[in-house]
XYZ file of C-alpha atoms in Angstrom:
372
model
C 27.843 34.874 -66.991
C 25.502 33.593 -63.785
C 21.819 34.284 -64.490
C 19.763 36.843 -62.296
C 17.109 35.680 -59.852
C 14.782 36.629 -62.218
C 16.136 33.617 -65.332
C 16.202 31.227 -62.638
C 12.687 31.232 -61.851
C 11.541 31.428 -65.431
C 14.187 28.501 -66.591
C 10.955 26.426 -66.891
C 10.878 22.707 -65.987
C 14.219 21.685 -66.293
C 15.683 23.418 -62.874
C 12.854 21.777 -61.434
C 14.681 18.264 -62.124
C 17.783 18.918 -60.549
C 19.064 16.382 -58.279
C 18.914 17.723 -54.583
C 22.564 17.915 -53.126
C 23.395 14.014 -51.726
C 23.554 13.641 -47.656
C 26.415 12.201 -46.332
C 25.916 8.223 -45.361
C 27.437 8.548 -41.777
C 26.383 6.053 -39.060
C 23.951 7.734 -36.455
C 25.787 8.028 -32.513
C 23.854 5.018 -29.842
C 20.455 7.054 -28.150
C 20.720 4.662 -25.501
C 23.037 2.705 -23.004
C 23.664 -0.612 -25.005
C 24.793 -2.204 -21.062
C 21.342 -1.886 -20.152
C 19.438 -2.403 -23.566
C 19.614 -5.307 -25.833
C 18.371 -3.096 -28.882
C 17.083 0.177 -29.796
C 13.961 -1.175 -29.809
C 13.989 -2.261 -26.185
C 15.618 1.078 -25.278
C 12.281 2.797 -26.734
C 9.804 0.305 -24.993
C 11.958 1.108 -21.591
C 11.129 5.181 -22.609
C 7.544 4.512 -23.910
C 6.038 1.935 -21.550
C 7.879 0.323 -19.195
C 9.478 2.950 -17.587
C 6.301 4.861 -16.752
C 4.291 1.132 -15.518
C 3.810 0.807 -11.583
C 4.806 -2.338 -9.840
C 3.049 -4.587 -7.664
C 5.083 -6.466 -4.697
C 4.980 -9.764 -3.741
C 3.204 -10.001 -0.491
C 4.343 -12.537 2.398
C 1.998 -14.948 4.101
C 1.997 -15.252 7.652
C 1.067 -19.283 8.120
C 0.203 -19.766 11.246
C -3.024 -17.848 11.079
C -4.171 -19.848 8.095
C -2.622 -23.213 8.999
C -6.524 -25.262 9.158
C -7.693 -23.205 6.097
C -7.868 -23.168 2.187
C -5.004 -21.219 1.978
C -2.733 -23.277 4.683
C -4.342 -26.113 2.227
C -2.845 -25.042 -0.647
C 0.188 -23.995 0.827
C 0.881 -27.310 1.883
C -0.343 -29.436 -1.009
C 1.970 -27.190 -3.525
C 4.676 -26.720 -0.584
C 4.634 -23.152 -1.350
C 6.568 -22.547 2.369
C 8.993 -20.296 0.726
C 7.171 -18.650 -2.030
C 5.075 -17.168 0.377
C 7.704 -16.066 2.164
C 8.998 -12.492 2.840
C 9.898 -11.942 -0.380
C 13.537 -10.120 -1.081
C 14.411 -6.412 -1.741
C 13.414 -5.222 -5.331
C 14.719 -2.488 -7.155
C 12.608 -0.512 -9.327
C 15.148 0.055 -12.322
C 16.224 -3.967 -12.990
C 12.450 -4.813 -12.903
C 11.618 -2.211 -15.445
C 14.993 -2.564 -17.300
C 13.829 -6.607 -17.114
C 10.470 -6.182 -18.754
C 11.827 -3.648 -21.447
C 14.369 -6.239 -22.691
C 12.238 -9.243 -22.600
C 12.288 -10.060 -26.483
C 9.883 -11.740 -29.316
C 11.438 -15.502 -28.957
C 11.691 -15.677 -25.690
C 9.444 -19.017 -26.215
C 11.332 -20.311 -29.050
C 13.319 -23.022 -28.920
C 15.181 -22.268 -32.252
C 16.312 -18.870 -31.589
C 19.848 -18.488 -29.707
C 18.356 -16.279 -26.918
C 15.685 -18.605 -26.127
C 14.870 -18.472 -22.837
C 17.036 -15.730 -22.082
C 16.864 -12.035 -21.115
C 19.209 -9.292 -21.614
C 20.399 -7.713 -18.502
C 23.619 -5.010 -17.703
C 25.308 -6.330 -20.819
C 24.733 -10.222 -20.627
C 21.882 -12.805 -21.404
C 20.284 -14.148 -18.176
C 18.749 -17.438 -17.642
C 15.011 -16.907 -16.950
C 12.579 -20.160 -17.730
C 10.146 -22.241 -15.465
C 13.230 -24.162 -14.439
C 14.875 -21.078 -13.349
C 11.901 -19.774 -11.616
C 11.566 -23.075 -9.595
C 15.071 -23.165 -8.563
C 14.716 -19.370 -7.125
C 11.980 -20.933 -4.674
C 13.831 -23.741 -3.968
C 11.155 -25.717 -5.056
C 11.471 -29.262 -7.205
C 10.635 -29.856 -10.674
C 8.007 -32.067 -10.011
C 5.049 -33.448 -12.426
C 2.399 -30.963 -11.231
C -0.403 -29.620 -12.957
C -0.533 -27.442 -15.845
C -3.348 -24.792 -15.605
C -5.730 -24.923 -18.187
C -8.092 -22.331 -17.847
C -10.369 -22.354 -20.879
C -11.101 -25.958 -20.292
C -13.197 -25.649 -16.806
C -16.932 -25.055 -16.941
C -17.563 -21.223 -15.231
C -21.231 -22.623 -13.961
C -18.920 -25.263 -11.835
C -16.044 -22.260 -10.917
C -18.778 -20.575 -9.513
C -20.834 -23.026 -7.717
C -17.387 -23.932 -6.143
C -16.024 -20.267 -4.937
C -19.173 -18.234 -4.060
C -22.159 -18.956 -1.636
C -25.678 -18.522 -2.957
C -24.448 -18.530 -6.599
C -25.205 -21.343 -9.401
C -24.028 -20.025 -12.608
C -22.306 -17.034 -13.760
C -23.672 -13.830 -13.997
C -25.397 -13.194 -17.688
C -23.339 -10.369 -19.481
C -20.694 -10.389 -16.894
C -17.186 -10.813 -17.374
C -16.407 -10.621 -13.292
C -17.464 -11.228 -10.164
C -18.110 -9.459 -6.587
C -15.389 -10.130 -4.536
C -18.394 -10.216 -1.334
C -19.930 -13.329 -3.228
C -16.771 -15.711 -2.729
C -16.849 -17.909 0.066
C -14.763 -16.685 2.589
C -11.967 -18.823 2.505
C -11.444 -18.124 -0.982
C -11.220 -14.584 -0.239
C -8.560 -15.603 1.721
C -7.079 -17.309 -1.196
C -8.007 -14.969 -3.523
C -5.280 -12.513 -1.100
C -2.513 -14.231 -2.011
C -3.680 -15.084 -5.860
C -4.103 -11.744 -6.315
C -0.702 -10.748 -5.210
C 1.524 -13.413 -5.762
C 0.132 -15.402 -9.028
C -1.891 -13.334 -10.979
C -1.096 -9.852 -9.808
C -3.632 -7.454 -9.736
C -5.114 -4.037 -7.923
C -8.656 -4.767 -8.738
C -9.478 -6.974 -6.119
C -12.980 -6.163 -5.507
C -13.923 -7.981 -8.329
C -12.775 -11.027 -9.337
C -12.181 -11.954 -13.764
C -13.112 -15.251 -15.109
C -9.428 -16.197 -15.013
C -8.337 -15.435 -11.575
C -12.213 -17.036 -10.212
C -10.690 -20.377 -12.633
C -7.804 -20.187 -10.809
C -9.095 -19.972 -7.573
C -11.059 -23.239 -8.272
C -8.515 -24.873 -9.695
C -6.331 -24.321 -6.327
C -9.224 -25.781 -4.112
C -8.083 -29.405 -5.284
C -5.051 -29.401 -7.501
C -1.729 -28.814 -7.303
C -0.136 -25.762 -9.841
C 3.071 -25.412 -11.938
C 4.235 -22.575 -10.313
C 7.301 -21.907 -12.414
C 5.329 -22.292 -15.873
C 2.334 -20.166 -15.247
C 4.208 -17.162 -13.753
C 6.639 -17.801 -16.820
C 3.791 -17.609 -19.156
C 2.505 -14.647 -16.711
C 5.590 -12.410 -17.038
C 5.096 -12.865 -20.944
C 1.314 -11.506 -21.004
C 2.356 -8.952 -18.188
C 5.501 -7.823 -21.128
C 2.660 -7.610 -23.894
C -0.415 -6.025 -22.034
C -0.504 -2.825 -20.536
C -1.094 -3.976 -16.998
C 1.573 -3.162 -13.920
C 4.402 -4.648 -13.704
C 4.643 -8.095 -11.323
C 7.212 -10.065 -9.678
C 9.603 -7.702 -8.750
C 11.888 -9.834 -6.006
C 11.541 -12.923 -8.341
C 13.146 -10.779 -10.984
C 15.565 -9.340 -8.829
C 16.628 -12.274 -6.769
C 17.408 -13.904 -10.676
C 19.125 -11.013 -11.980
C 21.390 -11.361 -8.300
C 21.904 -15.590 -8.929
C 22.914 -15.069 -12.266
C 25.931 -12.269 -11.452
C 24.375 -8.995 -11.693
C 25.479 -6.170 -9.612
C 23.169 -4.789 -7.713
C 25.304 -2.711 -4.968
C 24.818 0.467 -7.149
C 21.013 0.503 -7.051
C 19.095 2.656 -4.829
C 15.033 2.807 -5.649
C 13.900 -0.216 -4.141
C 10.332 -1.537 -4.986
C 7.508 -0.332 -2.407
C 6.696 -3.395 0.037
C 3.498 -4.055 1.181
C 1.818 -5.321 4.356
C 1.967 -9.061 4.906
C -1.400 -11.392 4.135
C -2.542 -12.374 7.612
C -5.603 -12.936 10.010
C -5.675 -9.227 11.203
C -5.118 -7.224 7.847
C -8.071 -8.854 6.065
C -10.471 -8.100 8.753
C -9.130 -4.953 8.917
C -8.923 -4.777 5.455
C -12.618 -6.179 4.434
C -14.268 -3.396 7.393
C -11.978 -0.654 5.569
C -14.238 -1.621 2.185
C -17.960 -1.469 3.947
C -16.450 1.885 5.823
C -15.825 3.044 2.455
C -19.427 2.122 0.842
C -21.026 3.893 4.147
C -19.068 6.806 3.782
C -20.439 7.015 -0.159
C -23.558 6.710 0.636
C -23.831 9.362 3.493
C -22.120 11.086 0.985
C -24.253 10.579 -1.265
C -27.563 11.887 0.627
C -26.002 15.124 2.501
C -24.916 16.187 -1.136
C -27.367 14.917 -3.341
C -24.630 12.849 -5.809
C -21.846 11.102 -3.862
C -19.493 12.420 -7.244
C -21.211 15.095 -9.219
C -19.247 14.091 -12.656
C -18.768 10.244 -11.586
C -15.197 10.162 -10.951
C -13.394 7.444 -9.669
C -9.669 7.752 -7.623
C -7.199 5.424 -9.059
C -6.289 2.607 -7.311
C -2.868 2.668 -5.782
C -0.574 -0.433 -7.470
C 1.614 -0.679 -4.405
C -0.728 -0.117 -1.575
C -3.085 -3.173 -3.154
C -6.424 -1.178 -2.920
C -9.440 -2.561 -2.434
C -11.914 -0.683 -4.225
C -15.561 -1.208 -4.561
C -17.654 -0.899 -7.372
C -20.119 -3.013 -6.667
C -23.761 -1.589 -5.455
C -23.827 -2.792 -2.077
C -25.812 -2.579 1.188
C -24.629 -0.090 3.234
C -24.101 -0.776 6.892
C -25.196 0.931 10.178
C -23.555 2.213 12.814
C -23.888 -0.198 15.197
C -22.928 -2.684 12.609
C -19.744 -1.035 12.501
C -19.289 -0.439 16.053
C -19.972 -4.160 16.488
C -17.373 -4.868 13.718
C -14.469 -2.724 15.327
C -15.413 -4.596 18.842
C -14.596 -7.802 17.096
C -11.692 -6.464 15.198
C -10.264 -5.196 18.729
C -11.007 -8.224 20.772
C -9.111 -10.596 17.729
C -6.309 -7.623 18.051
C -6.430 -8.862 21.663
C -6.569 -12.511 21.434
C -3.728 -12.527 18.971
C -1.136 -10.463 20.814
C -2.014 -12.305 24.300
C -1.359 -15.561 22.049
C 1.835 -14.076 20.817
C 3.053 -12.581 24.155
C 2.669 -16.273 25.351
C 4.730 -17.620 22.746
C 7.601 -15.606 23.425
C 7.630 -16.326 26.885
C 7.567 -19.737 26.605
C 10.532 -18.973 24.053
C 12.298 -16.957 26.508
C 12.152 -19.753 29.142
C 13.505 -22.434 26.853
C 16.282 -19.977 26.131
C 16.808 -19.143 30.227
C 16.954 -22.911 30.268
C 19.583 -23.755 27.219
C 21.829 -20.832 28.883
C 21.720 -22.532 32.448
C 22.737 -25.731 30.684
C 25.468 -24.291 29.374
C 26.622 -22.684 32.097
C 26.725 -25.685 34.216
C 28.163 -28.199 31.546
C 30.260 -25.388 29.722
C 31.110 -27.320 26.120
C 34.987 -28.709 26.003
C 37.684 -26.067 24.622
C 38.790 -27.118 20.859
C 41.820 -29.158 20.663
């Protein structure tokens, strides 16, 4: 006879010790797509991190306006000629897919995916080798970056004017101290080796690097190696996107089915910095006249966030801020350079178009023999 409700509650401590009913041992169904995830584990870095990171392009370098310059320097020293160049269409999903999948022993030597990357359901090459070869650049015996070993007293003295030793109880400097040439530099560092958006101030390791470019050569394909690593581990924004791309392409992905491509930004050359240095001190003036029509330039001291793709310069630095006819005299100069450059340019392609007028008469009057 089954006991009432009542007997079961007062059974005492023995009904208490009755083994709960046993769950059925059944494999759980795959969360995620196992052709674009190595593991589960790189499926839920893709949903918690990667996937929400921004990305910051590779930016070309126009030469020829930096050709007797630092930059055009180190261009040529490192024969960087194609890794400054326009860099390749990137798509937003392989680069985050890339990171995402980038495992623990990447670095080591004993594990059977060392050096490797999962990618659309096989292991990719991806080591300083492989980085080299994307550039078309040689393996050769250049120097390894060793940042903790240079003095910062020296970095500075080297990269900034009026400046003889690092700031006490900073960790960065003012972008407006460097020397302008290595602001120059420091555009294409910033973008293309050590990606970052904070470009008005400059860390201890990008200022080392800086003066370690002024007279050595770099290992290009180890330090962005060792770059995409820390990039994978830190919270920062995602770099390198047409690198990544253009080695997911050489090593047989498909990429004909991908449709968000990476944001591209302007090109580093002669008339963006200007323009893009007068864009800062209009910024700082604007602030400041802010700042005494209101009272407070930002009553609960706000800042915007800087834009990944865009590259923003922003200032945080306390500086002087200009008058109008110092900007009106800065715009004059801007304009007449604006000038100078397109005149320069508009001669160039004439004297282009007249070598071609003069390849086509050529032709026509010594028209090359029919093939046999």
């Amino acid at each position: 006879m089954p006991r009432s409700k009542k007997q079961t509650q007062e059974a005492g401590p023995s009904s208490e010790k009755r083994k709960a009913p046993s769950k059925k041992t059944s494999k759980q169904p795959v969360t995620y797509d196992e052709t674009k995830f190595e593991t589960e584990g790189a499926w839920l870095v893709y949903k918690k991190d990667t996937s929400g990171r921004n990305i910051i392009s590779e930016r070309r370098v126009l030469i020829s306006d930096f050709a007797n310059e630092l930059l055009g320097h180190v261009i040529e020293r490192n024969k960087w000629e194609t890794f400054v160049a326009t860099p390749r269409v990137a798509y937003v999903e392989i680069v985050k897919e890339f990171y995402a999948n980038i495992h623990d022993n990447l670095d080591n030597p004993e594990h059977p995916n060392y050096q490797q990357v999962y990618m659309r359901g096989q292991y990719i090459p991806f080591s300083p080798l492989v980085i080299l070869r994307y550039y078309g650049l040689d393996n050769t015996e250049n120097d390894v970056f060793e940042a903790a070993t240079t003095n910062l007293d020296e970095v500075v003295t080297s990269i900034c004017q009026g400046i003889d030793h690092w700031p006490d109880g900073r960790s960065t400097l003012n972008y407006k101290t460097l020397l302008p040439q290595v602001r120059t530099l420091d555009k294409m560092v910033s973008a293309n080796l050590l990606p970052t958006t904070h470009t008005s101030t400059v860390t201890m390791e990008r200022a080392r690097l800086l003066h370690w470019l002024q007279t050595k050569t770099l290992d290009i394909g180890n330090y962005i190696f060792c770059n995409v690593w820390h990039i994978r581990n830190n919270r920062r924004c995602l770099a390198f996107p047409s690198l990544i791309t253009g080695i997911c392409e050489m090593s047989g992905i498909d990429l004909s089915q991908e449709t968000t491509r990476v944001k591209r930004t302007m090109q580093i050359d002669r008339i963006g910095i200007r323009s893009s240095e007068l864009y800062m001190t209009r910024n700082v003036a604007s602030s400041s006249t802010q700042g005494k029509i209101g009272g407070q330039g930002n009553v609960h001291g706000e800042t915007e966030p800087a834009q990944d793709n865009l590259m923003a310069e922003d200032v945080h630095d306390t500086v002087t801020a200009p008058t109008l006819a110092s900007l009106s005299h800065e715009i004059r100069e801007i304009r007449a350079f604006q000038v100078q450059e397109a005149e320069a340019r508009r001669r160039e392609h004439d004297a282009l178009a007249a070598q071609m007028t003069q390849l086509l008469g050529y032709f026509n009057q010594y028209p090359p023999s029919p093939p046999q």
